Tab-separated table of C-alpha atoms in Angstrom:
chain	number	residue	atom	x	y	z
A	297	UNK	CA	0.000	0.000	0.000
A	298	UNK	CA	1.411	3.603	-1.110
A	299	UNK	CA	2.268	5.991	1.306
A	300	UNK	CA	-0.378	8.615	-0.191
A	301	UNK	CA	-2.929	5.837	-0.015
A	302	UNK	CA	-2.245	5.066	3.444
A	303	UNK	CA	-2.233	8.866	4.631
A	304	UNK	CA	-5.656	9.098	3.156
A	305	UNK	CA	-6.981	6.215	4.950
A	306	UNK	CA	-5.765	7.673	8.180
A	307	UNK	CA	-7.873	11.032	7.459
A	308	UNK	CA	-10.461	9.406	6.571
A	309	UNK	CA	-10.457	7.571	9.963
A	310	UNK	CA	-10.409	10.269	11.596
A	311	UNK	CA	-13.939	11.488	9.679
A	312	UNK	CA	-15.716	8.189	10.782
A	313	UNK	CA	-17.492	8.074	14.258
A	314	UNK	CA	-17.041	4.631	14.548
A	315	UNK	CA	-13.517	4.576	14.871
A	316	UNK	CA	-11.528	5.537	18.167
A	317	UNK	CA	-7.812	6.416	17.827
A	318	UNK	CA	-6.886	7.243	21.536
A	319	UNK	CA	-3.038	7.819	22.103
A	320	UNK	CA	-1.248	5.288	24.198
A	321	UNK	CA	-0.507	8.261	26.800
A	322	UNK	CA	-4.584	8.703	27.637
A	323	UNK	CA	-4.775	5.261	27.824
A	324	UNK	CA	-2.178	4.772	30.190
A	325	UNK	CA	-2.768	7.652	32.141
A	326	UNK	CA	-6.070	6.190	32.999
A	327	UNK	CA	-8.024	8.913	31.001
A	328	UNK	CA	-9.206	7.114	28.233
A	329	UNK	CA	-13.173	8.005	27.908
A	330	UNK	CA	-14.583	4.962	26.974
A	331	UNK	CA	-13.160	2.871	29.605
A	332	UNK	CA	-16.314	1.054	31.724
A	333	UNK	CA	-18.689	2.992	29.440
A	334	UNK	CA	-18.691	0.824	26.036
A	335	UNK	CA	-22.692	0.523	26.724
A	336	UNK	CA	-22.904	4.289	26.500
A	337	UNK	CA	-20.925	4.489	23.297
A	338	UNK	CA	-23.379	2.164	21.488
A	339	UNK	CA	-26.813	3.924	23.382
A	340	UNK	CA	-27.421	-0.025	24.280
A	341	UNK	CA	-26.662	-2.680	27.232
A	342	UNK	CA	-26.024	-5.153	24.553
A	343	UNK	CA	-22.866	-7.990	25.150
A	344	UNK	CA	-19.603	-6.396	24.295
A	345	UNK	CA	-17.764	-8.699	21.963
A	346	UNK	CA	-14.147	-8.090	20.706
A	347	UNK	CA	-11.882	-8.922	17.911
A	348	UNK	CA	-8.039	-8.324	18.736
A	349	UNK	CA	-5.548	-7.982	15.756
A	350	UNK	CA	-8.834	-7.626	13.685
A	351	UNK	CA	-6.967	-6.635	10.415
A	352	UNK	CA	-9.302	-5.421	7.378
A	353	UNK	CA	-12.207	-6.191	10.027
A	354	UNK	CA	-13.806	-8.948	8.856
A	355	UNK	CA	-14.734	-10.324	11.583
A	356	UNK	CA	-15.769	-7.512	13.335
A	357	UNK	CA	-18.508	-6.422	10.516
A	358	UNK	CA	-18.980	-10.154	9.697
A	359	UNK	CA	-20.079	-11.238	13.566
A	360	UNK	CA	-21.812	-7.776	14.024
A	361	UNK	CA	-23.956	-7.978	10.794
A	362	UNK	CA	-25.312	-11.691	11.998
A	363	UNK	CA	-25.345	-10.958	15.605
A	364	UNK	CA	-27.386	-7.422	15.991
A	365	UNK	CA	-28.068	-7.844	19.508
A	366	UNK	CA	-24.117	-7.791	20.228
A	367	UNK	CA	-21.813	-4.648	20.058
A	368	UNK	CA	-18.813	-6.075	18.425
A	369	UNK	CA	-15.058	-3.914	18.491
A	370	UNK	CA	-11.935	-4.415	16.512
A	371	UNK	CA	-8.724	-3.758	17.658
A	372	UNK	CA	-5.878	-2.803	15.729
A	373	UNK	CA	-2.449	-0.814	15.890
A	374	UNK	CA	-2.804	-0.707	12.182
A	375	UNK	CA	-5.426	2.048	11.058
A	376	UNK	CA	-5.091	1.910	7.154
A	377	UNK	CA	-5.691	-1.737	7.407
A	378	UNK	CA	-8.905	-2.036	9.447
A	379	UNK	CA	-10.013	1.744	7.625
A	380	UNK	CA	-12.160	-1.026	5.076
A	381	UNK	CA	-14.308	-2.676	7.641
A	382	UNK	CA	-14.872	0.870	9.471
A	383	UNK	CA	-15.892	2.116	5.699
A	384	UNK	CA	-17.909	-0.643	4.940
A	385	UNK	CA	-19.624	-0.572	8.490
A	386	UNK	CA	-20.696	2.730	7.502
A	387	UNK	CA	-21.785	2.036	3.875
A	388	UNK	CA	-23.568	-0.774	5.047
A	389	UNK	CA	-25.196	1.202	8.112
A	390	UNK	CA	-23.805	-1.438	10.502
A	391	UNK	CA	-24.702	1.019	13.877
A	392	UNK	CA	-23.013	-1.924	16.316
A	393	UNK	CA	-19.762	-2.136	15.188
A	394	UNK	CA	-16.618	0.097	16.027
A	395	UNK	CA	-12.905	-0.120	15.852
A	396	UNK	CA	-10.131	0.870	17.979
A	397	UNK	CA	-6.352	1.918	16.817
A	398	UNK	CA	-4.318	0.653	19.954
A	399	UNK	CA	-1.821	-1.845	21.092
A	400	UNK	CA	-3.666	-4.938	22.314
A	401	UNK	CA	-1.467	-4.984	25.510
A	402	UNK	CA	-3.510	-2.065	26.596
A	403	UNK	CA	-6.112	-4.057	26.705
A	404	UNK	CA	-6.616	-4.144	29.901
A	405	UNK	CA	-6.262	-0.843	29.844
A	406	UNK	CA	-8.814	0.066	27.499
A	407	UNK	CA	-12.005	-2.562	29.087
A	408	UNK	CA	-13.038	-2.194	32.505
A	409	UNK	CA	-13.415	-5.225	34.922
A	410	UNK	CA	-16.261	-7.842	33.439
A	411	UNK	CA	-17.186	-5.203	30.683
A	412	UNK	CA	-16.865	-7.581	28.082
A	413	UNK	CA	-18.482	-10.893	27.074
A	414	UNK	CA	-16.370	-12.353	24.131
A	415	UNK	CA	-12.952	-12.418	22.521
A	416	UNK	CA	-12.103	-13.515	18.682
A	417	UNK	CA	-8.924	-13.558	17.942
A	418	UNK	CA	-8.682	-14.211	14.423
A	419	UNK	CA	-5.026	-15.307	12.567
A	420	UNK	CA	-2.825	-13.650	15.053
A	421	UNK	CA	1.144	-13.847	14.366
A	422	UNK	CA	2.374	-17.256	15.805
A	423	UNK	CA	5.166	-15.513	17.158
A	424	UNK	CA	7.265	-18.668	16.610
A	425	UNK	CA	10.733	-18.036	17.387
A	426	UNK	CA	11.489	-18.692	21.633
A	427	UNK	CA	12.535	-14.958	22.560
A	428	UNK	CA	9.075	-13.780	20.904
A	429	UNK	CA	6.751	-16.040	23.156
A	430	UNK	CA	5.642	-12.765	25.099
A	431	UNK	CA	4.184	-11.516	21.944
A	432	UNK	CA	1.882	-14.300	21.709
A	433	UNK	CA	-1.808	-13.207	22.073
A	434	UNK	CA	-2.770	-16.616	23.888
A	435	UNK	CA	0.262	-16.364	26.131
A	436	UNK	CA	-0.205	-16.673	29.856
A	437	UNK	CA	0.135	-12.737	30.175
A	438	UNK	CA	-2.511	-11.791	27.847
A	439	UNK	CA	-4.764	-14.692	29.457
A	440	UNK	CA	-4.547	-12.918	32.714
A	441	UNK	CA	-5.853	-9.771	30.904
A	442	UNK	CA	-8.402	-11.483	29.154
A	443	UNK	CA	-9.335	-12.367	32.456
A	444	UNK	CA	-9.518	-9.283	34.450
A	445	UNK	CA	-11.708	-7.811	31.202
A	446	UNK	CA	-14.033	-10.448	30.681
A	447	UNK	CA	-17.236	-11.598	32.672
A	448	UNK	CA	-17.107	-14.787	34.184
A	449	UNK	CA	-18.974	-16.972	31.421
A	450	UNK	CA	-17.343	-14.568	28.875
A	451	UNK	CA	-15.265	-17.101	26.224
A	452	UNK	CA	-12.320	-16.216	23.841
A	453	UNK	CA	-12.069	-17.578	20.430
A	454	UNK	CA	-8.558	-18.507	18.531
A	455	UNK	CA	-9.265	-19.273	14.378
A	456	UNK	CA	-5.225	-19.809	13.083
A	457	UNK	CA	-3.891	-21.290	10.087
A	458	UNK	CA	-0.867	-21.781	12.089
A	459	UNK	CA	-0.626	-25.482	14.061
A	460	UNK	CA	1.956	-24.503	15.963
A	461	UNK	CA	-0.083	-21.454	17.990
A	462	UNK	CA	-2.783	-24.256	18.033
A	463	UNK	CA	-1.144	-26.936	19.631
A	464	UNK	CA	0.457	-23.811	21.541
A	465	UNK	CA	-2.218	-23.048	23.145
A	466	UNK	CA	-4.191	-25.871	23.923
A	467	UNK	CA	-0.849	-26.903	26.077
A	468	UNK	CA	-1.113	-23.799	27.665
A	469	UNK	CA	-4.970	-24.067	28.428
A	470	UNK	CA	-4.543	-27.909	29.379
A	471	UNK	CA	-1.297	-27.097	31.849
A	472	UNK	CA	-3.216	-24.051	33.324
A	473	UNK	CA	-6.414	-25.953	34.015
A	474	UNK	CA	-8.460	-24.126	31.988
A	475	UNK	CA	-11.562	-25.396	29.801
A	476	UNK	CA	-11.457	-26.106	26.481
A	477	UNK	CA	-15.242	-25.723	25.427
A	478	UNK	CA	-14.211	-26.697	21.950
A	479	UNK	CA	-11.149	-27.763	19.445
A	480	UNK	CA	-10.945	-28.652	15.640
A	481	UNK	CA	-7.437	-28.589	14.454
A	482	UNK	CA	-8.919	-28.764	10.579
A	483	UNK	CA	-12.660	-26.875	10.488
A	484	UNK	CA	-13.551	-27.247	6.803
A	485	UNK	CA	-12.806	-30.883	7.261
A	486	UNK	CA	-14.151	-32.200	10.246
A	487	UNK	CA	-17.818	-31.785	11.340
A	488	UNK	CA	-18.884	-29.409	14.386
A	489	UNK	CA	-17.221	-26.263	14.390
A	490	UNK	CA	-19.898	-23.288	14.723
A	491	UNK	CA	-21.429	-21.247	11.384
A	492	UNK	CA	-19.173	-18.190	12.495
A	493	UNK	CA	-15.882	-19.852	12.245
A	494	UNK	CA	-17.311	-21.438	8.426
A	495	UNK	CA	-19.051	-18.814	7.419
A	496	UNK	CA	-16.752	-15.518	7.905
A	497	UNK	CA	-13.658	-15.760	6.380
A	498	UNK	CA	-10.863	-13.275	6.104
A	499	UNK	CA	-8.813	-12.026	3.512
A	500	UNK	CA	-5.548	-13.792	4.684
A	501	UNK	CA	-7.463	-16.989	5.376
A	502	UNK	CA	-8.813	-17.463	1.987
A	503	UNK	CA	-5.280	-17.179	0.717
A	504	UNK	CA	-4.347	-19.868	3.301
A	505	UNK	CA	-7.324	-22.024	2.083
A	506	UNK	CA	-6.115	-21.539	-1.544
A	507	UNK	CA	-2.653	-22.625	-0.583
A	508	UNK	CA	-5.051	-26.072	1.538
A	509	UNK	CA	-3.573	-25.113	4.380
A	510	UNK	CA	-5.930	-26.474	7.425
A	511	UNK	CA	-7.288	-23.699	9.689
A	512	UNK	CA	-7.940	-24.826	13.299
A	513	UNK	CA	-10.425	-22.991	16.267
A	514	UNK	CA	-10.689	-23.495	20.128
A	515	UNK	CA	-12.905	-22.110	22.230
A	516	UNK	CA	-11.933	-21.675	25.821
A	517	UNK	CA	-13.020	-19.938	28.998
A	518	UNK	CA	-10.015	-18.011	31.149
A	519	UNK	CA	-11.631	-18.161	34.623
């Protein structure tokens, strides 16, 4: 993506009122707005439901178009990617879906104690290599904040083309004690996995599925 193009996409952001660009400083500080008051931004008590490293936003417009009752956020450091499912949430008049430009590790940060019901995270970076494990978005660390942001039924979602952050994690969830509500290391192949994880299907994904690469879910609780 061109520099120009990318420079428009971030002004354009900044036109849409569905997209919140707060800068790490007022989130740290504790000043960040929106902060226990995610209801109020929607004008509904409606389940929060995220989707962390959310990309073009897929996801986010996908779940929130079939799920109308449910306020759905993406999360994203990168603006000029996730500036097409802010667009088309607009075009499409999509009123329950919004996206964020922040680190993820604010997460915590950003959500206030049982203020939200759900988690996707959809195709994160594996993070492979040893001395990157604390970038990992199903690490023990960013379980903990998952955790202290989620209500006590609330569930996170993993959908990765990568085995090795799906075997990964289920180690981690197994050694932790932690319940595994559902696994399918190959969904388009094996029976059971919900319409959401069939039927939504990002733009990295379908290049993974070209390539017959097997994409894998879990479903797990973090309390």
């Amino acid at each position: 993506m061109g520099s120009k193009n990318k420079l428009k996409r971030f002004k354009e952001n900044e036109t849409f009122d569905n997209v919140i660009q707060p800068t790490r400083e007022e989130v740290v500080s504790g000043q960040f707005q929106h902060k226990g008051k995610w209801n109020e931004f929607f004008g509904n008590n409606n389940p929060i439901v995220l989707e962390l490293g959310c990309g073009k936003g897929e996801y986010t417009v996908g779940l929130a178009k079939q799920n109308t009752e449910k306020n759905f956020i993406g999360i994203d450091i990168k603006g000029a990617r996730f500036w097409r499912g802010a667009k088309t949430a607009i075009e499409k008049e999509i009123k329950n879906a919004a996206f964020i430009r922040s680190q993820i590790e604010l997460i915590d940060q950003l959500f206030a104690k049982d203020e939200v019901s759900e988690i996707w995270i959809t195709f994160p970076d594996p993070q492979i290599k040893y001395k990157r494990t604390k970038h990992r978005l199903t690490n023990a660390r960013f379980l903990e904040k998952y955790k202290s942001i989620l209500k006590e039924e609330g569930t996170v979602n993993l959908k990765t083309d990568s085995e090795f952050m799906h075997g990964y994690t289920l180690g981690l969830l197994h050694g932790s004690g932690l319940e595994v509500l559902y696994a399918n290391h190959d969904v388009y192949k094996n029976e059971g996995s919900p319409k959401e994880v069939l039927e939504i299907q990002t733009f990295y994904e379908k290049q993974y599925l070209e390539k017959g690469k097997p994409i894998t879910y879990i479903k797990f609780r973090v309390q």
